[in-house]
Coordinates of C-alpha atoms and ligand atoms in Angstrom, one line a residue:
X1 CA 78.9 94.7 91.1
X2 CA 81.0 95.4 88.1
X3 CA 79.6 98.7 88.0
X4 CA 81.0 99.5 91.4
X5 CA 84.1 98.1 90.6
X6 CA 84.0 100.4 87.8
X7 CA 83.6 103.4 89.8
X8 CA 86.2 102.4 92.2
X9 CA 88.5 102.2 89.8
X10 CA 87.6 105.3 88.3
X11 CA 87.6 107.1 91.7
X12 CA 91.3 104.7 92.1
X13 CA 92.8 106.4 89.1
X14 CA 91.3 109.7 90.0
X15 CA 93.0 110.0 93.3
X16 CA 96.3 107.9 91.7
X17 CA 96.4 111.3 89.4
X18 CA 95.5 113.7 92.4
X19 CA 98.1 112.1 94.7
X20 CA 100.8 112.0 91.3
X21 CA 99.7 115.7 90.7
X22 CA 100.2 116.7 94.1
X23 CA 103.4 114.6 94.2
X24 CA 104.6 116.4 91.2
X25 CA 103.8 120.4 92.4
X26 CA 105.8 119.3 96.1
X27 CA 109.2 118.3 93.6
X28 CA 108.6 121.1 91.7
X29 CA 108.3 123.7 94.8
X30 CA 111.1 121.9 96.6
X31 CA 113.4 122.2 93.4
X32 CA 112.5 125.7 92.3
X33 CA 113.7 128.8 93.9
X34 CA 110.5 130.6 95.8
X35 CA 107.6 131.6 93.3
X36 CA 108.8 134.7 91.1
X37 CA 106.1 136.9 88.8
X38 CA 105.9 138.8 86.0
X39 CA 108.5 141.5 86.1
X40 CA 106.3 144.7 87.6
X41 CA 105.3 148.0 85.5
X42 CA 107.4 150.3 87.8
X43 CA 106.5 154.0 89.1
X44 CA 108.3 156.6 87.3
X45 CA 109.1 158.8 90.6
X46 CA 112.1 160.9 91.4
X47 CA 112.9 161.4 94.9
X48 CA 114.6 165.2 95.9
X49 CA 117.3 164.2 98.8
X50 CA 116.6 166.6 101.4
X51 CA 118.5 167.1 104.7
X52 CA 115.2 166.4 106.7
X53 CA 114.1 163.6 104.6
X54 CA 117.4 162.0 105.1
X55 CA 117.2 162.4 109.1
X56 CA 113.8 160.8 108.7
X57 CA 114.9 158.4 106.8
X58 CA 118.0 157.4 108.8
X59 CA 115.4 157.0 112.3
X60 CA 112.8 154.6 110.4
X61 CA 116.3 152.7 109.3
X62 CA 116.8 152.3 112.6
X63 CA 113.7 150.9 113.6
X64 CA 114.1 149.1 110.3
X65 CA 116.3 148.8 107.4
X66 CA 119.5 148.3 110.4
X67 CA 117.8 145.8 112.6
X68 CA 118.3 142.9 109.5
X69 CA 120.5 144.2 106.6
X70 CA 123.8 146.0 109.0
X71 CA 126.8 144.2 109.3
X72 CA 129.1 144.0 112.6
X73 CA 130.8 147.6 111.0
X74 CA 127.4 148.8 110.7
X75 CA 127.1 149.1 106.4
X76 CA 124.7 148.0 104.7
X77 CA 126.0 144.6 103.5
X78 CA 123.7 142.0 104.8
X79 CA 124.0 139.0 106.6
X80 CA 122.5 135.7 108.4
X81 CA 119.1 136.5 110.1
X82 CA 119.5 134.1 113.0
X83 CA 116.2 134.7 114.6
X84 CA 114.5 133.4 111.8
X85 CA 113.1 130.0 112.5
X86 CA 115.5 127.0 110.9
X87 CA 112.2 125.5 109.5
X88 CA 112.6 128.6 106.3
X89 CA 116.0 127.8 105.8
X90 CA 119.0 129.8 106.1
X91 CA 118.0 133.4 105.4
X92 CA 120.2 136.0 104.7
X93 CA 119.3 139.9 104.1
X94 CA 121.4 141.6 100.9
X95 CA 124.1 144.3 100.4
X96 CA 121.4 147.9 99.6
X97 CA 124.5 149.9 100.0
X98 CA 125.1 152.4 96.9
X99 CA 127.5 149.6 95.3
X100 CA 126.4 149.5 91.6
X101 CA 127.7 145.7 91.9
X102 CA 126.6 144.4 94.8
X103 CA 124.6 146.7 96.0
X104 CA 121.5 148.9 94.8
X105 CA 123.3 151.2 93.2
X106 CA 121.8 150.7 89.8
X107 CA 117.9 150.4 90.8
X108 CA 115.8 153.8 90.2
X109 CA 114.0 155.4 92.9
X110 CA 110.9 154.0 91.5
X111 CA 111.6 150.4 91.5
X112 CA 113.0 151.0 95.5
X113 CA 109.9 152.3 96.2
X114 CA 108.0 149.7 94.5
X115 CA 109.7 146.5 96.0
X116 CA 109.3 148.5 99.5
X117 CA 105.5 148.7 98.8
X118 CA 105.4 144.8 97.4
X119 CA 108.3 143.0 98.2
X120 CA 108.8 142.6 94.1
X121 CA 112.4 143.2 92.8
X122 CA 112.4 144.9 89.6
X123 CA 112.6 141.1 87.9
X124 CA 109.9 139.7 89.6
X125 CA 111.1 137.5 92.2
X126 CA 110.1 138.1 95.6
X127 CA 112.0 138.5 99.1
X128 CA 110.8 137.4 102.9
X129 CA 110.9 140.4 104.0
X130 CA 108.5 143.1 105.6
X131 CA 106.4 144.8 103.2
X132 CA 105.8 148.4 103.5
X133 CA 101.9 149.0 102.4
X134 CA 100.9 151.5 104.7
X135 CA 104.0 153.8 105.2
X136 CA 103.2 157.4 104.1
X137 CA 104.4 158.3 100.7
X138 CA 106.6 161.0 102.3
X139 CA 108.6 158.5 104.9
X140 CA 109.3 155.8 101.7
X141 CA 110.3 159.0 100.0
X142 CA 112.5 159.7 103.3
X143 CA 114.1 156.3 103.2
X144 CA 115.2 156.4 99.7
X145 CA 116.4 160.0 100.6
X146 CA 118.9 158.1 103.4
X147 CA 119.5 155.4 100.7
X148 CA 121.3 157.6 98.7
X149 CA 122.9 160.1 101.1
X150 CA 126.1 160.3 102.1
X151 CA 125.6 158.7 105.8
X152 CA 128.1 155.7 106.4
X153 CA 125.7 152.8 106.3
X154 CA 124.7 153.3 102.6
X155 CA 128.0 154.1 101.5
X156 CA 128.9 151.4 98.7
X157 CA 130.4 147.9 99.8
X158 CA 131.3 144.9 98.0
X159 CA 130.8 142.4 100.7
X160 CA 128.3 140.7 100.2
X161 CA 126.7 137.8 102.4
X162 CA 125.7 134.4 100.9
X163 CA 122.8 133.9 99.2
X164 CA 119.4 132.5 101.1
X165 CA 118.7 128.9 101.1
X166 CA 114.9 128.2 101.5
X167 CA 113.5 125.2 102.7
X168 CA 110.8 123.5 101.6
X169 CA 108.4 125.0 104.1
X170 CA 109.2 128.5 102.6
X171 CA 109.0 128.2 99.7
X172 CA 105.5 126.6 99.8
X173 CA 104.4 129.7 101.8
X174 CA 105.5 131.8 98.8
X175 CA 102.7 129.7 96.6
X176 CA 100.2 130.2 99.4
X177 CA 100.1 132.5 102.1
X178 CA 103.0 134.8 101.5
X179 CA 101.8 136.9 98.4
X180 CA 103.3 140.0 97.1
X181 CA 101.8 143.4 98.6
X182 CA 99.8 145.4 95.7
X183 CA 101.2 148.7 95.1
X184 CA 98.7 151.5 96.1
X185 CA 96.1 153.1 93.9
X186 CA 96.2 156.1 96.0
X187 CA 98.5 158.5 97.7
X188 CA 98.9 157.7 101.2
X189 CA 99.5 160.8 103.6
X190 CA 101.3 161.2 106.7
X191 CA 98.6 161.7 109.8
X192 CA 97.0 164.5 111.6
X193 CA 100.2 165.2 113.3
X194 CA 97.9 167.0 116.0
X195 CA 96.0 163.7 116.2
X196 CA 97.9 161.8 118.9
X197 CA 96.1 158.4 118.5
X198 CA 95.9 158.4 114.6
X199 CA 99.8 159.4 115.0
X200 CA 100.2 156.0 117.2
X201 CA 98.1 154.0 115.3
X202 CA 100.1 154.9 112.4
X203 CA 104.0 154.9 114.1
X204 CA 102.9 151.4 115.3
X205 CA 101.5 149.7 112.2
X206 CA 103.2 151.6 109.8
X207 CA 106.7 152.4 110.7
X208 CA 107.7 150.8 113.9
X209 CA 105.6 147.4 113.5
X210 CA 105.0 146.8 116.6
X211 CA 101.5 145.2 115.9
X212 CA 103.6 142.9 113.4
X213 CA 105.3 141.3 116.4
X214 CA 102.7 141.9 119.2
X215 CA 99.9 139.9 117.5
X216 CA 99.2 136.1 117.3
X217 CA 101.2 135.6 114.4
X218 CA 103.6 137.1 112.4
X219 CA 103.4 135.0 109.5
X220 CA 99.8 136.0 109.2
X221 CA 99.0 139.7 109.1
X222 CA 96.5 141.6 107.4
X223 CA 98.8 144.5 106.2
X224 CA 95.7 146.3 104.5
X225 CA 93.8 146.2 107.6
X226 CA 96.1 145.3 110.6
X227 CA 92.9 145.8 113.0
X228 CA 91.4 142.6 111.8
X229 CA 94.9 140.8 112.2
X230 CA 94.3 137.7 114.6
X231 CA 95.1 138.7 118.1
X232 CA 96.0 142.5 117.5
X233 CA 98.4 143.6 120.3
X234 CA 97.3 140.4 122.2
X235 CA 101.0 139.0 121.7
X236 CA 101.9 135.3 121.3
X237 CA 104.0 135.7 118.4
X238 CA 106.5 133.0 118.6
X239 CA 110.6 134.1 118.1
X240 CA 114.2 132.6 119.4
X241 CA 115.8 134.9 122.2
X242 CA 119.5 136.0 121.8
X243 CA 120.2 132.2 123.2
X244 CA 118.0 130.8 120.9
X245 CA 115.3 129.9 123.4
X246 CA 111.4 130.4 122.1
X247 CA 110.4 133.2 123.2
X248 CA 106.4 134.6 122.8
X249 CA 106.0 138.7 122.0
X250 CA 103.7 140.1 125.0
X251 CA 100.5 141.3 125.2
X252 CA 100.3 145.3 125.0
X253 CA 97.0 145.7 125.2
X254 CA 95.5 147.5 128.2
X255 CA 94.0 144.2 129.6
X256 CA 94.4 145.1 133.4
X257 CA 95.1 141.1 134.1
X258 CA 97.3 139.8 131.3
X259 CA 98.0 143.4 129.5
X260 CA 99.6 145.9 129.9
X261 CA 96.8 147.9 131.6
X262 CA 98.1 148.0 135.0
X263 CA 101.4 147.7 134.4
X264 CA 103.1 151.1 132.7
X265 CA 102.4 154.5 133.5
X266 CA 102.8 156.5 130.4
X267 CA 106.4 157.7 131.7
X268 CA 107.1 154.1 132.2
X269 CA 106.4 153.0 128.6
X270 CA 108.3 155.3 127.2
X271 CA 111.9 154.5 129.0
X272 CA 110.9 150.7 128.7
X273 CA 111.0 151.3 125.2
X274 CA 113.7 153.6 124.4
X275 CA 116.2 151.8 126.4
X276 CA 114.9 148.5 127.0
X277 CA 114.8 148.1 130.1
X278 CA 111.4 147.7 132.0
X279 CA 110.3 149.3 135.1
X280 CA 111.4 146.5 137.6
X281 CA 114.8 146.8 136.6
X282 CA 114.4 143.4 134.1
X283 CA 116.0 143.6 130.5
X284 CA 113.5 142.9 127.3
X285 CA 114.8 140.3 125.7
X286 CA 115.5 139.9 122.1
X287 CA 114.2 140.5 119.4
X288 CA 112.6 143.1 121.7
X289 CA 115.2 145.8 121.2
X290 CA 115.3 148.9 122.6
X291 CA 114.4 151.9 120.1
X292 CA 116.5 155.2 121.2
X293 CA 116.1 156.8 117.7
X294 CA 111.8 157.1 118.8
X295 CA 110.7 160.5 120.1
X296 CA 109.5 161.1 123.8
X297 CA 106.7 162.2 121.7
X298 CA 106.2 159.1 119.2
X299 CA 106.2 156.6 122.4
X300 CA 104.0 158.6 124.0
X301 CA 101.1 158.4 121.1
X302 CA 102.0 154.8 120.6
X303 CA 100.8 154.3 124.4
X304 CA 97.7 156.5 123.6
X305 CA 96.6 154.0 120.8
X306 CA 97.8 151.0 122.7
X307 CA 94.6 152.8 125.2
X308 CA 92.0 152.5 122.4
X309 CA 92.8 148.7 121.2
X310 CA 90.0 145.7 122.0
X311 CA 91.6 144.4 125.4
X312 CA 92.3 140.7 124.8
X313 CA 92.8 138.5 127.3
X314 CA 96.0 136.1 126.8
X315 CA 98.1 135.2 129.5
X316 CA 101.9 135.1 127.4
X317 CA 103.4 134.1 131.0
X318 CA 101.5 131.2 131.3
X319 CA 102.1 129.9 127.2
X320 CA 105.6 130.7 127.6
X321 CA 106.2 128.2 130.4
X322 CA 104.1 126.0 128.3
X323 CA 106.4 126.3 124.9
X324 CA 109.9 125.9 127.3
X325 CA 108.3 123.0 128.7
X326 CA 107.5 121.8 125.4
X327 CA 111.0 122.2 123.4
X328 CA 112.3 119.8 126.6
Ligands
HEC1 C1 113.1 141.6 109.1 C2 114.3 141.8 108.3 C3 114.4 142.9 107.3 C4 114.0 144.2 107.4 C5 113.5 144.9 108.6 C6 114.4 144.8 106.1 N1 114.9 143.9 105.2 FE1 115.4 144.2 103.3 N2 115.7 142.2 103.1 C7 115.6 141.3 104.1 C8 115.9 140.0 103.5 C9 116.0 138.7 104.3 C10 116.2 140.2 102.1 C11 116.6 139.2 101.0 C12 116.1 137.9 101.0 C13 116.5 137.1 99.9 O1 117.5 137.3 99.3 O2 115.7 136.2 99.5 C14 116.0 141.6 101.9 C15 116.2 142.2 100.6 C16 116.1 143.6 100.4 C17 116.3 144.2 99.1 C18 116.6 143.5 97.8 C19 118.0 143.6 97.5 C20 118.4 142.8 96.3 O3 119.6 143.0 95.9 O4 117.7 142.0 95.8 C21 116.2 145.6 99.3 C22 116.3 146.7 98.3 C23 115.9 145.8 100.7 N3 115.9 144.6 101.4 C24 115.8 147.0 101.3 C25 115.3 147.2 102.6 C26 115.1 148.5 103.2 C27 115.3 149.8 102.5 C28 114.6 148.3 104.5 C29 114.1 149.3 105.5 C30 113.0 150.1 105.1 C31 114.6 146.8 104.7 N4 115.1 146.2 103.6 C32 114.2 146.2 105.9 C33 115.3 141.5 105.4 C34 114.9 142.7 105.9
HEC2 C1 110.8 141.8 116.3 C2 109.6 141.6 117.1 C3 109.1 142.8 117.9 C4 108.9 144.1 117.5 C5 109.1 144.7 116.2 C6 108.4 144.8 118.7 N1 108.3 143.9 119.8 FE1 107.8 144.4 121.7 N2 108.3 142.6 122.3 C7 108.7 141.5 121.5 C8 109.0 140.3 122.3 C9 109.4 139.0 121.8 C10 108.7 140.7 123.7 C11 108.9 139.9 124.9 C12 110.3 140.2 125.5 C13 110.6 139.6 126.8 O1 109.8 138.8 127.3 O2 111.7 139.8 127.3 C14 108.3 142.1 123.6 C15 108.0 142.9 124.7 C16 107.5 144.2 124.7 C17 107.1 144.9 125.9 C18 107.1 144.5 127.4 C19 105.8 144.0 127.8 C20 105.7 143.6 129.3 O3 104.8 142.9 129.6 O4 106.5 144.0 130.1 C21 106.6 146.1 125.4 C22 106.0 147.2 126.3 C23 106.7 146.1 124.0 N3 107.3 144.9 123.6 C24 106.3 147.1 123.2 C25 106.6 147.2 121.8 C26 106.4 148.4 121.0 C27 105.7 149.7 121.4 C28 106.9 148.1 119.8 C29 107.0 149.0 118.5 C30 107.7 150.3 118.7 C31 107.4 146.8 119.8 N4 107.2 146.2 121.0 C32 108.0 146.1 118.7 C33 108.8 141.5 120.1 C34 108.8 142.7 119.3

């Protein structure tokens, strides 16, 4: 008897000091900015601005850099992403115009390079913001190129937007699930550009994320591997819609039911997505914008991956209705 008592006192105190430790890590996460790290060993590259790098570099900003860090003028300044989910907090992108201030006119090419690969700024802390792991070291080198070229964007500004406030829920995902990239051991090189599926594979994972979006969650991506991402190209990814409304990302696979199989001819695919607009006359909603700066060609060998991908089956129309009927 008094030996059980014993234990149960033991095991008592044992989960009083769990429950105190656990207690203890959730003030300290909720009172700390997001986890930060040892300031990273930088790569010492120079980039050579090049009139064809910075065209490059300006159409991946579009399908980018623009998207979250332009201003109503179109510079570089940053500002509120509203399409972020209230439950991370209030999220702003940064001024990367040339400003020396307030901008990045001061880091090297290097430590660009290296937070684009990561998401690590030169002192460690971290951003919520795409990582680039498997963009070719020649398109980084063409968006550094546009980062420092006289095109309007980039040109220096002081404004600046307010700094991010992240909730509780964000920060904890910086101590668990959202780690920094690791910078690559290896060269990466630009496709076969006479491999059209290799080319799509790579435009869609790499550069235009599309997978990023179109799988079952965009908190939870394998950016090493994005073919064993949950749900690749099945859709389901939950946003908010210009309105606000929850709206799922579709399923662009070539399922013939719930897919796109049946749906676009190749022609099709490639006017839904430049100008947003699909075939039936409807408008794609945001954050689903329409991509103008894409190549006839670059659509084109999206659609020719999109071919080669598992089919899943996953009825978006269906889950939609379900999630409206669920905010109500
Ligand atoms: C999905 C939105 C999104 C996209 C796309 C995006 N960014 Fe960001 N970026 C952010 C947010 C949000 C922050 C800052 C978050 C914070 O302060 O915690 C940020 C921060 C940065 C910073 C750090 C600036 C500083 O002063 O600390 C740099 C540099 C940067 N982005 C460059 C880029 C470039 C270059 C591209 C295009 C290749 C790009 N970003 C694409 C959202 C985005
Ligand atoms: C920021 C997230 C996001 C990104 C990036 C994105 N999409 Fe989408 N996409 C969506 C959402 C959300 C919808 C649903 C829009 C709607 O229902 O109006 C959608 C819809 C579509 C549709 C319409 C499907 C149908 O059933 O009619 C196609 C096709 C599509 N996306 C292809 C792409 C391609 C190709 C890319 C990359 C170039 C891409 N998307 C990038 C979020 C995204």
């Amino acid at each position: 008897m008094k030996k059980a008592k014993k234990i149960l006192k033991r095991i008592g105190l044992g989960l009083g000091t769990g429950l105190l430790l656990i207690g203890g890590f959730c003030a300290y996460v909720a009172l700390t900015p997001p986890r930060s790290y040892d300031p990273p060993v930088t790569p010492d590259i120079h980039v050579d601005i090049t009139e064809a790098r910075i065209q490059r570099g300006e159409a991946i900003a579009h399908l980018q850099c623009l998207t979250c860090h332009a201003d109503n003028h179109n510079r570089l300044t940053g500002k509120r992403l509203d399409d972020i989910p209230a439950m991370f907090g209030k999220v702003y992108s940064r001024n990367i115009t040339q400003d020396k201030e307030k901008g990045i006119g001061n880091w090297t090419d290097g430590q660009l390079i290296y937070f684009l690969r990561t998401g690590l700024r030169p002192d460690g802390t971290t951003v919520f913001m795409p990582q680039y792991g498997l963009m070719a070291d020649e398109d980084i080198k063409s968006v550094i190129a546009w980062l420092r070229s006289d095109r309007f964007p980039v040109q220096p500004s002081q404004t600046e937007a307010p700094p991010s406030e992240y909730s509780f829920v964000a920060k904890m995902l910086s101590w668990t699930i959202m780690k920094p990239g690791t910078y690559p051991e290896q060269p990466i090189p630009l496709p076969d550009s006479t491999n059209t599926v290799a080319m799509g594979r790579y435009l869609s994972t790499a550069v235009a994320d599309c997978y990023g979006c179109h799988s079952a969650d965009y908190l939870d991506l394998d950016g090493k591997n994005p073919e064993r991402t949950k749900g690749y190209f099945g859709g389901g990814s939950k946003f908010a819609d210009e309105s606000g409304k929850p709206i799922l990302s579709a399923n662009i696979t070539f399922d013939e039911t719930t897919g796109i199989g049946k749906k676009y001819t190749k022609e099709q695919f490639i006017r839904t997505i430049k100008t947003g607009v699909r075939p039936d006359g409807s408008v794609l909603h945001y954050p689903m914008m329409p991509r103008p700066s894409m190549t006839d060609a670059e659509v084109a060998a999206i659609y020719e991956y999109l071919k080669t991908v598992p089919r899943l089956n996953n009825n978006i129309a269906q889950k939609q209705t379900d999630s409206e009927l669920a905010e109500k």
